[in-house]
């Protein structure tokens, strides 16, 4: 069953995240079975009392050591890289910066799961917003998340809030807020930050939406990573092939991953 030869997927979760019970080895063995080239483990890190997405600093050190050991153990079968997904919170820069400088981390994904101090997963969160209002508020929060005092390599799942939309239209497209989306895309292009194409949806639409991916390319963006956002082994690489097809049609040539914070590339024509 080697139908994803040379695939690269660097957004995945294991038992080190609050929302997964999967052993890292299970994700790795699934990736090997599918013929993958690179697998990234990027468990959640949240350093605030506002959420249950908590992982203390001592755990991060152990986490890095364990993932790096697995990287060594499986080095002849697949490339394993170690990342973290930071949950952006205003005022947490100092704590996150300390973690970001730990040895053993290959990359950091910076993501937005909250508006202010409220998660958009909270029941009733959308009740006081129209679709246009929540898109504007969400994009403003993403813009804030770009101006943190710590280094990150990847902007994670832009637009994923729309999965939870109670509105008839459940997608965020470029035309919904061109000015704010351009602000985000121009910032990451200027600062050599990678844009993630997150495939954790239906195989037809990704995060960000194809119209935003296309705009990123038009503006000169070229660094794209793939993330299935798997929390269980059988979701590893899910819909990645479909995403690669879409990215090729837009014009992208390479997938990006990171080793010791340095960009590495895999040609899409080999996938």
mmCIF file of C-alpha atoms in Angstrom:
data_model
loop_
_atom_site.group_PDB
_atom_site.id
_atom_site.type_symbol
_atom_site.label_atom_id
_atom_site.label_comp_id
_atom_site.label_asym_id
_atom_site.label_seq_id
_atom_site.Cartn_x
_atom_site.Cartn_y
_atom_site.Cartn_z
ATOM 1 C CA UNK A 1 0.000 0.000 0.000
ATOM 2 C CA UNK A 2 2.665 2.493 -1.099
ATOM 3 C CA UNK A 3 0.453 5.103 -2.704
ATOM 4 C CA UNK A 4 1.861 8.255 -1.065
ATOM 5 C CA UNK A 5 5.489 7.892 -2.004
ATOM 6 C CA UNK A 6 7.641 10.870 -0.944
ATOM 7 C CA UNK A 7 4.755 12.570 0.887
ATOM 8 C CA UNK A 8 5.562 15.240 3.482
ATOM 9 C CA UNK A 9 3.163 15.919 6.378
ATOM 10 C CA UNK A 10 4.354 17.983 9.346
ATOM 11 C CA UNK A 11 1.226 18.777 11.375
ATOM 12 C CA UNK A 12 0.224 15.775 13.484
ATOM 13 C CA UNK A 13 -0.677 15.107 17.114
ATOM 14 C CA UNK A 14 -0.007 12.307 19.584
ATOM 15 C CA UNK A 15 -0.595 11.479 23.244
ATOM 16 C CA UNK A 16 1.438 14.549 24.194
ATOM 17 C CA UNK A 17 -1.523 16.701 23.080
ATOM 18 C CA UNK A 18 -4.626 17.162 25.234
ATOM 19 C CA UNK A 19 -6.852 15.946 22.388
ATOM 20 C CA UNK A 20 -5.052 12.776 21.291
ATOM 21 C CA UNK A 21 -4.268 9.423 22.862
ATOM 22 C CA UNK A 22 -2.231 8.100 19.946
ATOM 23 C CA UNK A 23 1.261 6.732 20.465
ATOM 24 C CA UNK A 24 3.825 8.484 18.224
ATOM 25 C CA UNK A 25 5.024 5.102 16.974
ATOM 26 C CA UNK A 26 1.566 4.378 15.575
ATOM 27 C CA UNK A 27 1.611 7.536 13.456
ATOM 28 C CA UNK A 28 5.131 6.768 12.285
ATOM 29 C CA UNK A 29 4.305 3.187 11.299
ATOM 30 C CA UNK A 30 1.221 4.368 9.412
ATOM 31 C CA UNK A 31 3.324 6.913 7.518
ATOM 32 C CA UNK A 32 5.871 4.219 6.637
ATOM 33 C CA UNK A 33 3.094 1.921 5.429
ATOM 34 C CA UNK A 34 1.855 4.649 3.091
ATOM 35 C CA UNK A 35 5.358 5.214 1.715
ATOM 36 C CA UNK A 36 5.842 8.693 3.159
ATOM 37 C CA UNK A 37 9.140 10.557 3.091
ATOM 38 C CA UNK A 38 8.733 12.997 6.016
ATOM 39 C CA UNK A 39 6.472 12.975 9.060
ATOM 40 C CA UNK A 40 6.332 15.816 11.549
ATOM 41 C CA UNK A 41 4.992 15.451 15.080
ATOM 42 C CA UNK A 42 3.726 18.848 16.260
ATOM 43 C CA UNK A 43 1.861 18.509 19.523
ATOM 44 C CA UNK A 44 -0.094 21.333 21.126
ATOM 45 C CA UNK A 45 1.549 23.745 23.500
ATOM 46 C CA UNK A 46 -0.493 26.220 25.483
ATOM 47 C CA UNK A 47 1.078 28.173 28.335
ATOM 48 C CA UNK A 48 -1.947 29.905 29.807
ATOM 49 C CA UNK A 49 -4.555 28.978 32.391
ATOM 50 C CA UNK A 50 -7.361 29.971 30.034
ATOM 51 C CA UNK A 51 -7.535 26.554 28.406
ATOM 52 C CA UNK A 52 -7.073 22.882 29.074
ATOM 53 C CA UNK A 53 -4.528 22.707 26.242
ATOM 54 C CA UNK A 54 -1.668 22.667 28.730
ATOM 55 C CA UNK A 55 1.827 21.291 28.483
ATOM 56 C CA UNK A 56 4.386 22.438 31.032
ATOM 57 C CA UNK A 57 7.959 23.258 30.137
ATOM 58 C CA UNK A 58 9.387 20.085 31.673
ATOM 59 C CA UNK A 59 7.054 18.034 29.511
ATOM 60 C CA UNK A 60 8.272 19.812 26.390
ATOM 61 C CA UNK A 61 11.858 18.806 27.117
ATOM 62 C CA UNK A 62 10.829 15.182 27.548
ATOM 63 C CA UNK A 63 8.653 15.393 24.455
ATOM 64 C CA UNK A 64 11.547 16.646 22.316
ATOM 65 C CA UNK A 65 13.852 13.945 23.649
ATOM 66 C CA UNK A 66 11.319 11.213 22.916
ATOM 67 C CA UNK A 67 10.536 12.378 19.387
ATOM 68 C CA UNK A 68 14.234 12.742 18.611
ATOM 69 C CA UNK A 69 14.849 9.203 19.854
ATOM 70 C CA UNK A 70 12.137 7.961 17.512
ATOM 71 C CA UNK A 71 13.707 9.977 14.716
ATOM 72 C CA UNK A 72 16.936 8.075 15.283
ATOM 73 C CA UNK A 73 15.219 4.699 15.636
ATOM 74 C CA UNK A 74 13.350 5.084 12.338
ATOM 75 C CA UNK A 75 16.005 7.001 10.409
ATOM 76 C CA UNK A 76 16.417 4.269 7.787
ATOM 77 C CA UNK A 77 12.687 4.171 7.042
ATOM 78 C CA UNK A 78 11.393 7.742 7.239
ATOM 79 C CA UNK A 79 12.466 11.247 8.222
ATOM 80 C CA UNK A 80 10.874 12.308 11.538
ATOM 81 C CA UNK A 81 10.926 15.969 12.539
ATOM 82 C CA UNK A 82 9.894 17.451 15.877
ATOM 83 C CA UNK A 83 7.654 20.481 16.127
ATOM 84 C CA UNK A 84 5.157 22.181 18.404
ATOM 85 C CA UNK A 85 1.881 23.934 17.675
ATOM 86 C CA UNK A 86 1.753 27.142 19.710
ATOM 87 C CA UNK A 87 -1.712 28.387 20.570
ATOM 88 C CA UNK A 88 -1.489 32.159 20.219
ATOM 89 C CA UNK A 89 -2.436 34.187 23.285
ATOM 90 C CA UNK A 90 -1.749 37.864 23.774
ATOM 91 C CA UNK A 91 0.755 38.445 26.563
ATOM 92 C CA UNK A 92 2.324 34.977 26.507
ATOM 93 C CA UNK A 93 5.321 35.858 24.331
ATOM 94 C CA UNK A 94 7.944 35.539 27.056
ATOM 95 C CA UNK A 95 6.875 32.013 27.975
ATOM 96 C CA UNK A 96 6.602 30.873 24.383
ATOM 97 C CA UNK A 97 9.946 32.404 23.482
ATOM 98 C CA UNK A 98 11.667 30.379 26.207
ATOM 99 C CA UNK A 99 10.181 27.179 24.827
ATOM 100 C CA UNK A 100 10.957 28.119 21.216
ATOM 101 C CA UNK A 101 14.672 28.234 22.050
ATOM 102 C CA UNK A 102 14.835 24.662 23.377
ATOM 103 C CA UNK A 103 17.231 22.299 21.680
ATOM 104 C CA UNK A 104 15.576 19.582 19.659
ATOM 105 C CA UNK A 105 12.777 21.594 18.107
ATOM 106 C CA UNK A 106 12.799 21.590 14.327
ATOM 107 C CA UNK A 107 9.891 24.002 13.845
ATOM 108 C CA UNK A 108 6.976 25.833 15.444
ATOM 109 C CA UNK A 109 3.483 26.235 14.020
ATOM 110 C CA UNK A 110 1.739 29.384 15.251
ATOM 111 C CA UNK A 111 -2.048 28.958 15.262
ATOM 112 C CA UNK A 112 -5.175 30.764 16.422
ATOM 113 C CA UNK A 113 -7.832 28.823 18.338
ATOM 114 C CA UNK A 114 -9.125 31.698 20.476
ATOM 115 C CA UNK A 115 -10.604 35.141 20.009
ATOM 116 C CA UNK A 116 -9.240 37.076 22.969
ATOM 117 C CA UNK A 117 -9.643 34.753 25.936
ATOM 118 C CA UNK A 118 -12.531 32.705 24.505
ATOM 119 C CA UNK A 119 -12.138 29.602 22.380
ATOM 120 C CA UNK A 120 -14.339 29.453 19.324
ATOM 121 C CA UNK A 121 -15.010 25.814 20.250
ATOM 122 C CA UNK A 122 -17.137 27.064 23.164
ATOM 123 C CA UNK A 123 -20.864 26.318 22.673
ATOM 124 C CA UNK A 124 -22.734 29.451 21.649
ATOM 125 C CA UNK A 125 -19.572 31.304 20.667
ATOM 126 C CA UNK A 126 -20.974 32.380 17.291
ATOM 127 C CA UNK A 127 -24.367 33.477 18.579
ATOM 128 C CA UNK A 128 -23.456 37.162 18.814
ATOM 129 C CA UNK A 129 -21.693 37.358 15.448
ATOM 130 C CA UNK A 130 -22.784 37.549 11.847
ATOM 131 C CA UNK A 131 -20.650 35.643 9.368
ATOM 132 C CA UNK A 132 -18.956 38.842 8.185
ATOM 133 C CA UNK A 133 -18.314 40.014 11.747
ATOM 134 C CA UNK A 134 -16.652 36.793 12.872
ATOM 135 C CA UNK A 135 -14.469 36.645 9.762
ATOM 136 C CA UNK A 136 -13.230 40.178 10.470
ATOM 137 C CA UNK A 137 -12.667 39.484 14.174
ATOM 138 C CA UNK A 138 -10.880 36.214 13.438
ATOM 139 C CA UNK A 139 -8.580 37.713 10.815
ATOM 140 C CA UNK A 140 -7.739 40.563 13.190
ATOM 141 C CA UNK A 141 -6.660 37.947 15.735
ATOM 142 C CA UNK A 142 -4.508 36.205 13.135
ATOM 143 C CA UNK A 143 -2.861 39.530 12.302
ATOM 144 C CA UNK A 144 -2.093 40.037 16.004
ATOM 145 C CA UNK A 145 -0.600 36.549 16.154
ATOM 146 C CA UNK A 146 1.963 37.476 13.515
ATOM 147 C CA UNK A 147 3.530 40.181 15.672
ATOM 148 C CA UNK A 148 4.800 38.017 18.513
ATOM 149 C CA UNK A 149 8.202 38.218 20.174
ATOM 150 C CA UNK A 150 9.217 34.665 19.351
ATOM 151 C CA UNK A 151 10.217 32.960 16.149
ATOM 152 C CA UNK A 152 7.866 30.588 14.400
ATOM 153 C CA UNK A 153 8.273 28.901 11.064
ATOM 154 C CA UNK A 154 4.703 28.159 9.962
ATOM 155 C CA UNK A 155 1.362 29.952 10.024
ATOM 156 C CA UNK A 156 -1.084 27.158 10.820
ATOM 157 C CA UNK A 157 -4.495 26.380 9.313
ATOM 158 C CA UNK A 158 -5.547 29.887 8.302
ATOM 159 C CA UNK A 159 -9.349 29.950 8.138
ATOM 160 C CA UNK A 160 -9.968 26.724 10.025
ATOM 161 C CA UNK A 161 -12.470 28.480 12.297
ATOM 162 C CA UNK A 162 -14.918 28.152 9.408
ATOM 163 C CA UNK A 163 -15.253 24.417 10.126
ATOM 164 C CA UNK A 164 -17.356 25.464 13.110
ATOM 165 C CA UNK A 165 -19.462 28.072 11.337
ATOM 166 C CA UNK A 166 -23.201 27.771 12.018
ATOM 167 C CA UNK A 167 -23.864 29.764 8.830
ATOM 168 C CA UNK A 168 -24.922 28.318 5.468
ATOM 169 C CA UNK A 169 -21.583 29.312 3.946
ATOM 170 C CA UNK A 170 -18.908 27.475 5.951
ATOM 171 C CA UNK A 171 -15.793 28.677 4.125
ATOM 172 C CA UNK A 172 -13.557 31.747 4.311
ATOM 173 C CA UNK A 173 -12.534 32.786 0.814
ATOM 174 C CA UNK A 174 -10.166 35.489 -0.341
ATOM 175 C CA UNK A 175 -13.034 37.699 -1.493
ATOM 176 C CA UNK A 176 -14.515 37.709 2.039
ATOM 177 C CA UNK A 177 -11.777 40.066 3.276
ATOM 178 C CA UNK A 178 -9.147 40.853 0.625
ATOM 179 C CA UNK A 179 -7.420 43.650 2.532
ATOM 180 C CA UNK A 180 -6.925 41.694 5.756
ATOM 181 C CA UNK A 181 -5.948 38.498 3.974
ATOM 182 C CA UNK A 182 -3.401 40.424 1.903
ATOM 183 C CA UNK A 183 -2.014 41.917 5.122
ATOM 184 C CA UNK A 184 -1.469 38.395 6.484
ATOM 185 C CA UNK A 185 -0.011 36.982 3.287
ATOM 186 C CA UNK A 186 2.306 39.918 2.626
ATOM 187 C CA UNK A 187 3.616 39.700 6.186
ATOM 188 C CA UNK A 188 4.520 36.024 5.992
ATOM 189 C CA UNK A 189 6.065 36.469 2.549
ATOM 190 C CA UNK A 190 8.200 39.383 3.749
ATOM 191 C CA UNK A 191 9.325 37.435 6.812
ATOM 192 C CA UNK A 192 9.943 34.091 5.045
ATOM 193 C CA UNK A 193 7.253 32.347 7.116
ATOM 194 C CA UNK A 194 5.768 29.202 5.623
ATOM 195 C CA UNK A 195 2.028 28.944 4.944
ATOM 196 C CA UNK A 196 0.447 25.671 5.950
ATOM 197 C CA UNK A 197 -2.039 23.908 3.714
ATOM 198 C CA UNK A 198 -4.089 22.003 6.281
ATOM 199 C CA UNK A 199 -6.027 19.061 4.834
ATOM 200 C CA UNK A 200 -8.183 18.248 7.865
ATOM 201 C CA UNK A 201 -11.545 18.712 6.168
ATOM 202 C CA UNK A 202 -13.184 16.949 3.218
ATOM 203 C CA UNK A 203 -10.494 16.502 0.559
ATOM 204 C CA UNK A 204 -12.060 19.177 -1.646
ATOM 205 C CA UNK A 205 -11.352 22.266 0.446
ATOM 206 C CA UNK A 206 -8.299 23.055 2.553
ATOM 207 C CA UNK A 207 -7.230 25.635 5.121
ATOM 208 C CA UNK A 208 -6.628 28.177 3.817
ATOM 209 C CA UNK A 209 -9.195 27.989 1.021
ATOM 210 C CA UNK A 210 -7.880 27.508 -2.501
ATOM 211 C CA UNK A 211 -8.620 31.136 -3.368
ATOM 212 C CA UNK A 212 -6.282 32.243 -0.558
ATOM 213 C CA UNK A 213 -3.609 29.746 -1.589
ATOM 214 C CA UNK A 214 -3.835 31.143 -5.109
ATOM 215 C CA UNK A 215 -3.542 34.716 -3.850
ATOM 216 C CA UNK A 216 -0.486 33.756 -1.781
ATOM 217 C CA UNK A 217 1.129 32.406 -4.947
ATOM 218 C CA UNK A 218 0.176 35.545 -6.933
ATOM 219 C CA UNK A 219 1.825 37.742 -4.294
ATOM 220 C CA UNK A 220 5.046 35.750 -4.575
ATOM 221 C CA UNK A 221 4.578 33.212 -1.789
ATOM 222 C CA UNK A 222 6.442 29.967 -2.313
ATOM 223 C CA UNK A 223 6.831 28.220 1.029
ATOM 224 C CA UNK A 224 4.015 25.710 1.554
ATOM 225 C CA UNK A 225 3.835 22.941 4.155
ATOM 226 C CA UNK A 226 1.262 20.172 4.336
ATOM 227 C CA UNK A 227 -0.527 19.071 7.483
ATOM 228 C CA UNK A 228 -3.233 16.444 7.829
ATOM 229 C CA UNK A 229 -3.621 17.504 11.475
ATOM 230 C CA UNK A 230 -4.026 13.839 12.346
ATOM 231 C CA UNK A 231 -4.830 12.897 15.930
ATOM 232 C CA UNK A 232 -5.117 9.180 15.195
ATOM 233 C CA UNK A 233 -2.885 6.995 13.053
ATOM 234 C CA UNK A 234 -5.358 6.274 10.261
ATOM 235 C CA UNK A 235 -5.670 9.994 9.476
ATOM 236 C CA UNK A 236 -1.963 10.478 8.712
ATOM 237 C CA UNK A 237 -1.499 11.906 5.190
ATOM 238 C CA UNK A 238 -5.293 12.034 4.727
ATOM 239 C CA UNK A 239 -6.210 14.179 1.714
ATOM 240 C CA UNK A 240 -2.582 15.170 1.225
ATOM 241 C CA UNK A 241 -2.549 13.776 -2.306
ATOM 242 C CA UNK A 242 -5.578 15.884 -3.210
ATOM 243 C CA UNK A 243 -3.885 18.949 -1.745
ATOM 244 C CA UNK A 244 -0.712 18.330 -3.755
ATOM 245 C CA UNK A 245 -2.786 18.151 -6.938
ATOM 246 C CA UNK A 246 -4.401 21.499 -6.091
ATOM 247 C CA UNK A 247 -1.081 23.111 -5.187
ATOM 248 C CA UNK A 248 0.488 21.942 -8.450
ATOM 249 C CA UNK A 249 -2.439 23.404 -10.420
ATOM 250 C CA UNK A 250 -1.909 26.764 -8.705
ATOM 251 C CA UNK A 251 1.789 26.682 -9.611
ATOM 252 C CA UNK A 252 3.642 25.567 -6.488
ATOM 253 C CA UNK A 253 6.632 23.316 -7.095
ATOM 254 C CA UNK A 254 7.906 22.270 -3.661
ATOM 255 C CA UNK A 255 6.682 21.232 -0.245
ATOM 256 C CA UNK A 256 8.501 22.702 2.732
ATOM 257 C CA UNK A 257 9.524 21.049 5.969
ATOM 258 C CA UNK A 258 12.038 22.027 8.623
ATOM 259 C CA UNK A 259 15.125 20.560 10.234
ATOM 260 C CA UNK A 260 16.653 22.574 13.095
ATOM 261 C CA UNK A 261 14.527 25.549 11.962
ATOM 262 C CA UNK A 262 16.034 25.405 8.459
ATOM 263 C CA UNK A 263 13.808 25.031 5.414
ATOM 264 C CA UNK A 264 14.055 21.761 3.519
ATOM 265 C CA UNK A 265 12.210 20.927 0.307
ATOM 266 C CA UNK A 266 10.641 18.045 -1.549
ATOM 267 C CA UNK A 267 9.726 18.474 -5.202
ATOM 268 C CA UNK A 268 6.025 17.933 -5.784
ATOM 269 C CA UNK A 269 6.713 16.346 -9.145
ATOM 270 C CA UNK A 270 8.188 13.397 -7.217
ATOM 271 C CA UNK A 271 5.008 12.831 -5.205
#
